[in-house]
Short mmCIF file of C-alpha atoms and ligand atoms in Angstrom, two decimals:
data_model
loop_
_atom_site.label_atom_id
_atom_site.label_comp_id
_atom_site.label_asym_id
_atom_site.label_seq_id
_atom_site.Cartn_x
_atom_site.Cartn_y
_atom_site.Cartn_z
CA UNK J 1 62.86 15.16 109.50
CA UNK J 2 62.66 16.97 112.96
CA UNK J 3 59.56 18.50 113.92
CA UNK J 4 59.68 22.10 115.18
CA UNK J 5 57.51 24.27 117.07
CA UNK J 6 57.59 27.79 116.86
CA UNK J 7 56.79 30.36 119.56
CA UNK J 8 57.06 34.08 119.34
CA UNK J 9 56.80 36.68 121.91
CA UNK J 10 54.85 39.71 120.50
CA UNK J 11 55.28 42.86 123.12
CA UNK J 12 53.58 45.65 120.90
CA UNK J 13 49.95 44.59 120.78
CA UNK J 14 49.46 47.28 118.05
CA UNK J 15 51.63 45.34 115.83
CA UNK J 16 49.81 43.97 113.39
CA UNK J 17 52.35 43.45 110.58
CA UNK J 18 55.91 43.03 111.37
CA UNK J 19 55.70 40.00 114.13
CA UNK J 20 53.88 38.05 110.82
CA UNK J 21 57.15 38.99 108.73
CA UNK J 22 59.26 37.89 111.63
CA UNK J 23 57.35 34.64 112.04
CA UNK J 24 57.85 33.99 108.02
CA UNK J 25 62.00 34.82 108.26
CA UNK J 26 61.85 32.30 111.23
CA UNK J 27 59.72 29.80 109.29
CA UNK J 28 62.41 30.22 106.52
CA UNK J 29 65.44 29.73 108.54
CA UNK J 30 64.04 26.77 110.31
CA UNK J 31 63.42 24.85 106.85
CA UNK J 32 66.87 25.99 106.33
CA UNK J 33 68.00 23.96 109.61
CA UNK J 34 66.12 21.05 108.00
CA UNK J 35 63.21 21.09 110.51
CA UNK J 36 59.80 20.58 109.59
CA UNK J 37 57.09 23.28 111.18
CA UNK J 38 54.57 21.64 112.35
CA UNK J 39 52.94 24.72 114.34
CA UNK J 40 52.99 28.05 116.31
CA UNK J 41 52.62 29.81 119.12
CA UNK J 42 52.07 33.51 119.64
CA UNK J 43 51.77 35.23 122.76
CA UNK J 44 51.19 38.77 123.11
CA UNK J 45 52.19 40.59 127.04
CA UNK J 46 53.86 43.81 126.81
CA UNK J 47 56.61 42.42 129.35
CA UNK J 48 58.80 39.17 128.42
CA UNK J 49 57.85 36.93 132.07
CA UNK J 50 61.36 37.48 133.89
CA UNK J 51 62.42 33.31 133.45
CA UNK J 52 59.96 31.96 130.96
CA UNK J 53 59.28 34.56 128.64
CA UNK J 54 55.94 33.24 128.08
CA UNK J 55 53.46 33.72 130.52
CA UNK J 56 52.56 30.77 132.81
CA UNK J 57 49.38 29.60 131.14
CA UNK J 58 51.39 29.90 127.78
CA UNK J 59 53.63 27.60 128.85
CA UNK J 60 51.17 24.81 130.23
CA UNK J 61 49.52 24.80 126.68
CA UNK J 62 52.92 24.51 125.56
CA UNK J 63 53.41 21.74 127.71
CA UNK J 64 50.26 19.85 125.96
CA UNK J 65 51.45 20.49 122.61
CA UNK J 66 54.48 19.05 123.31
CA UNK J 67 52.71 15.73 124.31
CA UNK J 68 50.51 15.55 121.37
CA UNK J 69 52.45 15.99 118.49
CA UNK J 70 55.69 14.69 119.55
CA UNK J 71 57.43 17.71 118.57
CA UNK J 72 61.55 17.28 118.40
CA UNK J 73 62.26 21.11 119.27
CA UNK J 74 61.03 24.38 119.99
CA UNK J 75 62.41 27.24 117.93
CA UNK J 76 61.78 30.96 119.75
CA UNK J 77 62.39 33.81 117.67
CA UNK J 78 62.98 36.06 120.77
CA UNK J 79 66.60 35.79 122.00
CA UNK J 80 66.10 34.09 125.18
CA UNK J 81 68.39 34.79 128.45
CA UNK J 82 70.41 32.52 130.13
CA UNK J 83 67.81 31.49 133.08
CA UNK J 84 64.70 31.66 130.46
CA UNK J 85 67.14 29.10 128.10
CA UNK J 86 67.66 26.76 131.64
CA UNK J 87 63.72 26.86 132.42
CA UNK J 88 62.11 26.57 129.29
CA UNK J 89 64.69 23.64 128.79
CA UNK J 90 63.67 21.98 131.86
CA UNK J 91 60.10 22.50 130.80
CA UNK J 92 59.98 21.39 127.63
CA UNK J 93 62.74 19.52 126.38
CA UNK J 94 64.80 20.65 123.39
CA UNK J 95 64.37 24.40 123.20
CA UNK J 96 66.66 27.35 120.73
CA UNK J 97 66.23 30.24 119.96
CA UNK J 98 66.78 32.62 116.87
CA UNK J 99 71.08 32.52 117.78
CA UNK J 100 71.37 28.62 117.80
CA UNK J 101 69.23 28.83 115.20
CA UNK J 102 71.46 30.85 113.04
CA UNK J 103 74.64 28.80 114.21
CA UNK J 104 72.98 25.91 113.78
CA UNK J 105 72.72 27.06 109.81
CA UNK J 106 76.61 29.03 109.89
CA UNK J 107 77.40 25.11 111.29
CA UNK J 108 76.57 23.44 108.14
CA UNK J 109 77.57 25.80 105.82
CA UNK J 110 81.12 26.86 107.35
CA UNK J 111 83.83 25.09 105.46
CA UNK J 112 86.88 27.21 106.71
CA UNK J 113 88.81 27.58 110.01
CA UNK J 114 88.10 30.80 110.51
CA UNK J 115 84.48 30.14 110.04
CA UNK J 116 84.61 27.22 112.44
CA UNK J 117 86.46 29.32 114.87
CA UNK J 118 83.97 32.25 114.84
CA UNK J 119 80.95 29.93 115.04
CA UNK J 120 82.44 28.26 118.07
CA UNK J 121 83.38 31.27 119.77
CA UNK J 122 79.99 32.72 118.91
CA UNK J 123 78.62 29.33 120.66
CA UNK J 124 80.98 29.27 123.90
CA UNK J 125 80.16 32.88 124.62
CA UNK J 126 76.18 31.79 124.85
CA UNK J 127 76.60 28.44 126.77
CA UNK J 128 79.07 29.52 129.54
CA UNK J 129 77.12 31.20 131.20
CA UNK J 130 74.23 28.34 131.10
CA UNK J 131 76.78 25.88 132.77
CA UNK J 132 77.64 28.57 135.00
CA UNK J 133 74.37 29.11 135.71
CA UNK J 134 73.68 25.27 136.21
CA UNK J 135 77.13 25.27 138.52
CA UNK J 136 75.80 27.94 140.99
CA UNK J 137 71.80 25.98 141.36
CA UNK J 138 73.92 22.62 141.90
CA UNK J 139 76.44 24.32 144.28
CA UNK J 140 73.18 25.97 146.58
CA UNK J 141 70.97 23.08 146.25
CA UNK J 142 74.39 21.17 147.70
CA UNK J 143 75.08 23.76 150.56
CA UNK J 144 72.15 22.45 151.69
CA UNK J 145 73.07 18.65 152.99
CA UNK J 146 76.19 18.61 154.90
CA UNK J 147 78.98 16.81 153.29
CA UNK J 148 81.47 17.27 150.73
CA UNK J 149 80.23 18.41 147.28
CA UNK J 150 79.15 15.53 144.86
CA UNK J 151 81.46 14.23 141.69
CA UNK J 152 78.70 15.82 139.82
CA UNK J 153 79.33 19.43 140.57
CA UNK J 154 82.97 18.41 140.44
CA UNK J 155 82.45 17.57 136.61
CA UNK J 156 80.46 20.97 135.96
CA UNK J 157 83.16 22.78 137.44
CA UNK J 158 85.79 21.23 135.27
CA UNK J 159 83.46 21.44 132.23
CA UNK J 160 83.56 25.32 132.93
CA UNK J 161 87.01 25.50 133.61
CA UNK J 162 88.13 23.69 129.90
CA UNK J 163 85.24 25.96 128.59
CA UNK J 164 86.78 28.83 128.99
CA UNK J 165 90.31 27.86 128.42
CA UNK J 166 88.86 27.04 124.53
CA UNK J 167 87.50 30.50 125.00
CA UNK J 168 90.70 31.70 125.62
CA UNK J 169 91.90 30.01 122.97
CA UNK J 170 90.17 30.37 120.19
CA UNK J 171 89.78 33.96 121.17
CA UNK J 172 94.31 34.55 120.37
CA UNK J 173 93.68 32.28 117.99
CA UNK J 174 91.50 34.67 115.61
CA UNK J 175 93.24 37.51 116.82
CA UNK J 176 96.25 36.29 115.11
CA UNK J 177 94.00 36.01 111.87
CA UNK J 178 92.90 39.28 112.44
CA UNK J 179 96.81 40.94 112.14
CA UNK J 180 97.40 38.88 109.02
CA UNK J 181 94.37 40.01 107.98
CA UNK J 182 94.83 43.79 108.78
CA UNK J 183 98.56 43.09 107.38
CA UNK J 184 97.32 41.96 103.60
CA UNK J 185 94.72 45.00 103.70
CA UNK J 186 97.68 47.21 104.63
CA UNK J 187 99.72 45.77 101.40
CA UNK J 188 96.99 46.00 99.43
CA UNK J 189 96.69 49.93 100.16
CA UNK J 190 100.34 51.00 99.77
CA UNK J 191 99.48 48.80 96.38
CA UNK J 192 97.03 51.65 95.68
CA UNK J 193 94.35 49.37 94.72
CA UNK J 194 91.09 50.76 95.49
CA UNK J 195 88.82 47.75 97.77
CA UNK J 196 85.04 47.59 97.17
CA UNK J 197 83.23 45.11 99.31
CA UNK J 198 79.94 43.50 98.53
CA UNK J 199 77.24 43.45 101.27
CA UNK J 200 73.44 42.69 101.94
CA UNK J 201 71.04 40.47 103.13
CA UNK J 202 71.32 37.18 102.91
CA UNK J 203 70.11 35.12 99.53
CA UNK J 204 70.28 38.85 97.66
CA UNK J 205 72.91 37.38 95.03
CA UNK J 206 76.13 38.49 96.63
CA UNK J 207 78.32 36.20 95.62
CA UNK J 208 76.64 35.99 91.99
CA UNK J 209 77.72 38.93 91.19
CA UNK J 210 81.53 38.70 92.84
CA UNK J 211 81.77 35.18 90.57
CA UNK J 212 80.74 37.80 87.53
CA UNK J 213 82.51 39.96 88.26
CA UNK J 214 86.20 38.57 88.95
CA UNK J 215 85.54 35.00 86.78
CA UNK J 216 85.63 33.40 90.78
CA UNK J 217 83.26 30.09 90.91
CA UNK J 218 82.59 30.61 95.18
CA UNK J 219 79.21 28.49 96.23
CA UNK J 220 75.77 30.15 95.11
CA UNK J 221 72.34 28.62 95.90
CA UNK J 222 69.24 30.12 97.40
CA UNK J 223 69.59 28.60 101.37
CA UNK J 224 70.63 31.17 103.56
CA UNK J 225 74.38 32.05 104.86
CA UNK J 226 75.97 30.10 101.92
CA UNK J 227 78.66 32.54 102.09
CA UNK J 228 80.58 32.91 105.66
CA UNK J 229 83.85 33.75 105.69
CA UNK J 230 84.88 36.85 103.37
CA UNK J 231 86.27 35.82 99.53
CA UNK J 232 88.94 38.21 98.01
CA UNK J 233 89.53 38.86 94.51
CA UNK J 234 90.31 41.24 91.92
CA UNK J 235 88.00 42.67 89.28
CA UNK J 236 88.48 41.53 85.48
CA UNK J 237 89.56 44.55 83.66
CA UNK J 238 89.33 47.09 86.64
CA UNK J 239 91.81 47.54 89.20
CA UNK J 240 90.05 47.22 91.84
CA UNK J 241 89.66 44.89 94.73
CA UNK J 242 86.78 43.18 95.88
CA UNK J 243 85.13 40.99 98.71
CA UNK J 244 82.21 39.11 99.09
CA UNK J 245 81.07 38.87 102.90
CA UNK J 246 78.38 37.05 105.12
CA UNK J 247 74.82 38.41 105.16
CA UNK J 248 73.19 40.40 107.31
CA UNK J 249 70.09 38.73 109.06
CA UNK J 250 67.02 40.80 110.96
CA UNK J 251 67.85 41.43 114.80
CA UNK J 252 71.06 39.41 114.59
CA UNK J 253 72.46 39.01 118.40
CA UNK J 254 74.83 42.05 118.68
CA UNK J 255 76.95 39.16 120.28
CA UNK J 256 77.11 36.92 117.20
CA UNK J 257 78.02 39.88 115.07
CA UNK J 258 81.27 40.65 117.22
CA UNK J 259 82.19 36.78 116.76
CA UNK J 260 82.45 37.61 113.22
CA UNK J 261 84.68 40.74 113.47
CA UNK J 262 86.88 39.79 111.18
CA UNK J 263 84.43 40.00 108.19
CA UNK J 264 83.16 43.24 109.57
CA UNK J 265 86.54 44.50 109.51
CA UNK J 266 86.54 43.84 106.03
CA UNK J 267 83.18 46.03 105.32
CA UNK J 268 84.40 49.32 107.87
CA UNK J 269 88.09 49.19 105.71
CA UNK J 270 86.74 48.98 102.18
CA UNK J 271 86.87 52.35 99.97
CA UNK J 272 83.16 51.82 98.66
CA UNK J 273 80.37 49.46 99.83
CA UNK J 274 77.99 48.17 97.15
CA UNK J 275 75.09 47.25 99.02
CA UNK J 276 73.42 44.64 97.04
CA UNK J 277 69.58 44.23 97.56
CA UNK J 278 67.03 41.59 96.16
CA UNK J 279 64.78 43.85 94.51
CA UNK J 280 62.44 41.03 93.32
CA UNK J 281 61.27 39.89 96.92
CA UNK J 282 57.82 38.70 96.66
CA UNK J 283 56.50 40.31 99.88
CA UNK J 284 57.33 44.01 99.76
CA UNK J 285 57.14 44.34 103.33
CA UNK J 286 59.77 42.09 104.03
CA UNK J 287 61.93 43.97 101.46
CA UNK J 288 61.65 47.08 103.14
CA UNK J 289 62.31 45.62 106.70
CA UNK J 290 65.61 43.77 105.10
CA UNK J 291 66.51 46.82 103.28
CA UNK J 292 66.38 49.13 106.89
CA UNK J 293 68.20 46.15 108.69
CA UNK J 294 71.35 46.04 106.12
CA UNK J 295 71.12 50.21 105.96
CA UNK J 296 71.28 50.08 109.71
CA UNK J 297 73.81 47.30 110.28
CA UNK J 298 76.01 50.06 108.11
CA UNK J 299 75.58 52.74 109.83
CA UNK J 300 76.80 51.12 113.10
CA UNK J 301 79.56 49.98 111.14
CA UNK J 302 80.34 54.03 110.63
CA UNK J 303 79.86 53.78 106.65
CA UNK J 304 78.89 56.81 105.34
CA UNK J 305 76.13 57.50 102.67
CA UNK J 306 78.87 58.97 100.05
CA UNK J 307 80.82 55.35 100.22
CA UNK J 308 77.26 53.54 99.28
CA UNK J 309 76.07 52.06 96.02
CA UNK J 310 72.72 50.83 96.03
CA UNK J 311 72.74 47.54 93.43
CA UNK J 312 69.19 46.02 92.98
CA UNK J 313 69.75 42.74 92.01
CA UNK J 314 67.51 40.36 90.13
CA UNK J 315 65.66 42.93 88.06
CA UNK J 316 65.06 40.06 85.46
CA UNK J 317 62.08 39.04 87.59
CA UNK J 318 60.72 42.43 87.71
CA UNK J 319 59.14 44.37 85.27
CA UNK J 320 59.74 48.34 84.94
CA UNK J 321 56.77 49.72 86.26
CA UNK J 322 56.92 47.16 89.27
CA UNK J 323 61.20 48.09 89.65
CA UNK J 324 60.59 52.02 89.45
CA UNK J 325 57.72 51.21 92.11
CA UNK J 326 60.01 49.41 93.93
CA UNK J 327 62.63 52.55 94.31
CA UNK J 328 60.19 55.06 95.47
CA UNK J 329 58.75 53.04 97.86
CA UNK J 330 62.31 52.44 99.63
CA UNK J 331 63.32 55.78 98.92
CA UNK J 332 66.07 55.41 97.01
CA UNK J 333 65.12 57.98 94.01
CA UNK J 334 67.48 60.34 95.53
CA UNK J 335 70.48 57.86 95.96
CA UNK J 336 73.41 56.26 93.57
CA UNK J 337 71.49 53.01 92.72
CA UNK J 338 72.23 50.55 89.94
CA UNK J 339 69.84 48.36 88.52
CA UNK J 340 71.18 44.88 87.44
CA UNK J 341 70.72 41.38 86.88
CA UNK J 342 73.82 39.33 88.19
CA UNK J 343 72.32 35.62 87.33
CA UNK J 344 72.24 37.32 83.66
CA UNK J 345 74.38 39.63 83.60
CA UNK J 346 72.48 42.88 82.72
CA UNK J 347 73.40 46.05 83.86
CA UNK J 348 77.21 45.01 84.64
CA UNK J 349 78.84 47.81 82.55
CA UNK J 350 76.52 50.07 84.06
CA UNK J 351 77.72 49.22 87.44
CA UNK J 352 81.56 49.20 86.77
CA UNK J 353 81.42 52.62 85.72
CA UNK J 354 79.19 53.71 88.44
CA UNK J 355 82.19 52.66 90.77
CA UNK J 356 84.99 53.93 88.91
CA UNK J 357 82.82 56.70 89.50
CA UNK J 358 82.68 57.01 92.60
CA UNK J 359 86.06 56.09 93.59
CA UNK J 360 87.41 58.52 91.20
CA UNK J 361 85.42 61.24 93.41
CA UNK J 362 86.65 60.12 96.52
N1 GTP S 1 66.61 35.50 89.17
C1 GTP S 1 67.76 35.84 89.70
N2 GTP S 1 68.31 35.10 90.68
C2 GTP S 1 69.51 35.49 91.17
C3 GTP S 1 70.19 36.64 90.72
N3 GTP S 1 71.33 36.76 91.42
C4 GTP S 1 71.36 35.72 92.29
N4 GTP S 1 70.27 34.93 92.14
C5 GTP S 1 69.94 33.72 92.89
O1 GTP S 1 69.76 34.06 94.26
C6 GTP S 1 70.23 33.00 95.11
C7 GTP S 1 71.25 33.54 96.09
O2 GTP S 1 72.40 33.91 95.38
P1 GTP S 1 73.83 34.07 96.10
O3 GTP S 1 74.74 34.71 95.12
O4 GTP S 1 74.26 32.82 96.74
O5 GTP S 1 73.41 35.13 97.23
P2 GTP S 1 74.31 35.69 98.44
O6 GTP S 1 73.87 37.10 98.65
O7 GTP S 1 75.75 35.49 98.16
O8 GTP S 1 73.79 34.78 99.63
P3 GTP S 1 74.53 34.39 101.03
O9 GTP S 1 75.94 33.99 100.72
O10 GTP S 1 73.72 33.28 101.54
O11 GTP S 1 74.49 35.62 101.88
C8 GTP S 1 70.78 31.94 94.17
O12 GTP S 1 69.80 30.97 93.99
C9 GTP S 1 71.07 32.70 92.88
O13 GTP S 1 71.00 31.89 91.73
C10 GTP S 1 69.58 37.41 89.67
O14 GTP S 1 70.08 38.42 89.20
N5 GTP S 1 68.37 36.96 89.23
MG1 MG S 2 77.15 34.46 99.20
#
C-alpha cells in the first residue's frame, strides 16, 4: 500500500475542535483512496504563505519527513492553488490535495459515462491551468537565451492545445446529456408523477433506502461516493418518482460541484427532497458539521424548508434516549423528521405517508 502524509493548514488558532474533525474526514477518505497514513502535519498561521501554503520552516521539516519515511504522497486537506500545487510539487514530490483526493475516489467508483465524463471534466478544469502555468515559466526562462524555443515548450504547448479541445469536448458532450435529461424530467411532469429525490452525506444509507423502497438492487457498502451518477425509479405502491444522487462531502470545491450539474439538476427539479442523515454517527460533532454542510449545500441549491424531509437513518444502532438526544441537539424538534431504519426496514410506512403528505400539501 502507498504511504501518505497528511498536512493541514489551520488559520483560526482558536480552533480547537473542527480542524481535528477535518483531519479525521481526511484520514477517512485517504483509507478510502487505499493509502496508508503514516503521519501528520499541522501548521497553524492565520495567512496561507502566497505559493507554499505552509510556511518556509514547515516545509523544510516537510522536506525531512519525506526522506525518512519514504512517504509515496502528500495529501493536503486545504485546496491548494495552481502555483502552491507547482511548488509544493517541485518540493516534495507527489503532492494532492482534498479535490484529487475526492476524484481520485469518484475514479474508482464511476462505472457510467456520464460519471467518467464529469470526473474528467472536473480534472481538466484543475490541471489546465498547471500546464499553463508550467508553459508561461518555460516560455520566460526561454526568452532568456537567444534562439528559437526548445521542442520541449513546443510539446507543452500542444499538450495545452489538445487539453482544451477535450475540454471542449466533453463540455457539448454532457450538455447534450443534460437536454435528454431535462427532456425525460419534462415527460415525467406532464405524466403528473410527483419526483422525490434522496440526498445527504455520503455513507448515510441513501441508496439503502431507494433499493427498499422501489425493489432496485444499485451498489451499497460503507466506502464513500459508492453512488455517482443519479439512479431513477419508481416507488412500489406509490406513484411517485424517485432518485438516488451523489453525496455531499465537507468544503467540496465549488468547482467540482458544477462538474456534476447534472445530478444537481436532479435535486433543484424534484417536488420534495428527503434529506437522509446518519443519525448513528459515533462522533456527534462530526454529525452536526455533516448535517450543516448537506443543509447548506441545499440552500444554495434554492430548496426551500417546506420541500424538506428530515429521514434519520440507522436508528437500529441508537437507542431512544440517545435518538431524541440526537434531534434536539441538531435542532430538528421543530421540523418534519422521520425516524427509520433502511438496512431493516423500520419506520418505512411511516415515511411513505409522511411524503404523500407533504406532496399532497404542496
Ligand atoms: N446499521 C445500519 N446500517 C445502514 C443503514 N442504512 C444503510 N446502512 C449501511 O450504511 C452504509 C452506506 O449505505 P449506502 O446505502 O451505500 O449509503 P449512501 O448514502 O448511498 O452512500 P454513497 O452512495 O456513498 O453516498 C452501508 O454499509 C449500509 O449497509 C441502517 O439503517 N442501519
Ligand atoms: Mg449511494
Amino acid at each position: 500500500m502507498q504511504k501518505a502524509w497528511l498536512c493541514l493548514l489551520r488559520t483560526d488558532p482558536h480552533d480547537h475542535k473542527l480542524y481535528k474533525i477535518y483531519l479525521e474526514e481526511l484520514r477517512s477518505l485517504v483509507g478510502a483512496a487505499g493509502y496508508t497514513v503514516i503521519g501528520e502535519t499541522i501548521q497553524t498561521r492565520r495567512k496561507p504563505h502566497v505559493s507554499l501554503l505552509f510556511g518556509r520552516g514547515k516545509l523544510e521539516e516537510l522536506k525531512e519527513v519525506k526522506r525518512q519515511n519514504d512517504v509515496d504522497v502528500f495529501v493536503f486537506f486545504n485546496i491548494l492553488s495552481t502555483i502552491q500545487y507547482y511548488n509544493l510539487s517541485s518540493i516534495l514530490g507527489n503532492v494532492i490535495d482534498r479535490y484529487d483526493l475526492t476524484l481520485q475516489i469518484f475514479e474508482e467508483m464511476s462505472m457510467d459515462r456520464v460519471s467518467k465524463l464529469q470526473i474528467e471534466l472536473a480534472r481538466l478544469r484543475k490541471h489546465i491551468p498547471i500546464i499553463k502555468l508550467l508553459e508561461s515559466i518555460r516560455f520566460k526562462s526561454g526568452r532568456e537565451h537567444p534562439g528559437p524555443r526548445s521542442l520541449g515548450e513546443y510539446a507543452y504547448h500542444r499538450k495545452l492545445v489538445n487539453l482544451v479541445r477535450r475540454l471542449k469536448k466533453i463540455e457539448r458532450e454532457l450538455q447534450r446529456y443534460r437536454r435528454m435529461h431535462s427532456l425525460h424530467r419534462r415527460k415525467r411532469r406532464k405524466l403528473g408523477i410527483p419526483t422525490v429525490c434522496l440526498t445527504g452525506y455520503y455513507n448515510a444509507g441513501k441508496t439503502t433506502l431507494f433499493n427498499l423502497l422501489t425493489g432496485q438492487e444499485k451498489p451499497v457498502s460503507p466506502s464513500p461516493f459508492t453512488t455517482l451518477s443519479s439512479k431513477y425509479s419508481k416507488v412500489q405502491g406509490l406513484d411517485v418518482f424517485l432518485i438516488d444522487t451523489i453525496g455531499f462531502m465537507t468544503g467540496l470545491d465549488p468547482q467540482l460541484i458544477e462538474s456534476f450539474s447534472i445530478t444537481l439538476e436532479d435535486i433543484k427539479e424534484s417536488d420534495l427532497v428527503l434529506n437522509v442523515i446518519d443519525i448513528a454517527e459515533n462522533n456527534i460533532e462530526l454529525l452536526k458539521l455533516r448535517y450543516r454542510e448537506v443543509v447548506n449545500q441545499l440552500k444554495r441549491l434554492g430548496i426551500e424548508e417546506h420541500r424538506i424531509v428530515y429521514v434519520l437513518n440507522k436508528i437500529d444502532l441508537l437507542s431512544d434516549i440517545d435518538l431524541e438526544y440526537r434531534v434536539k441537539y441538531l435542532n430538528l424538534e421543530n421540523e418534519s423528521y422521520v425516524p427509520i431504519s433502511a438496512k431493516r426496514g423500520e419506520n418505512i410506512s411511516l415515511l411513505t405517508e409522511a411524503v404523500a403528505r407533504k406532496l399532497a400539501n404542496k
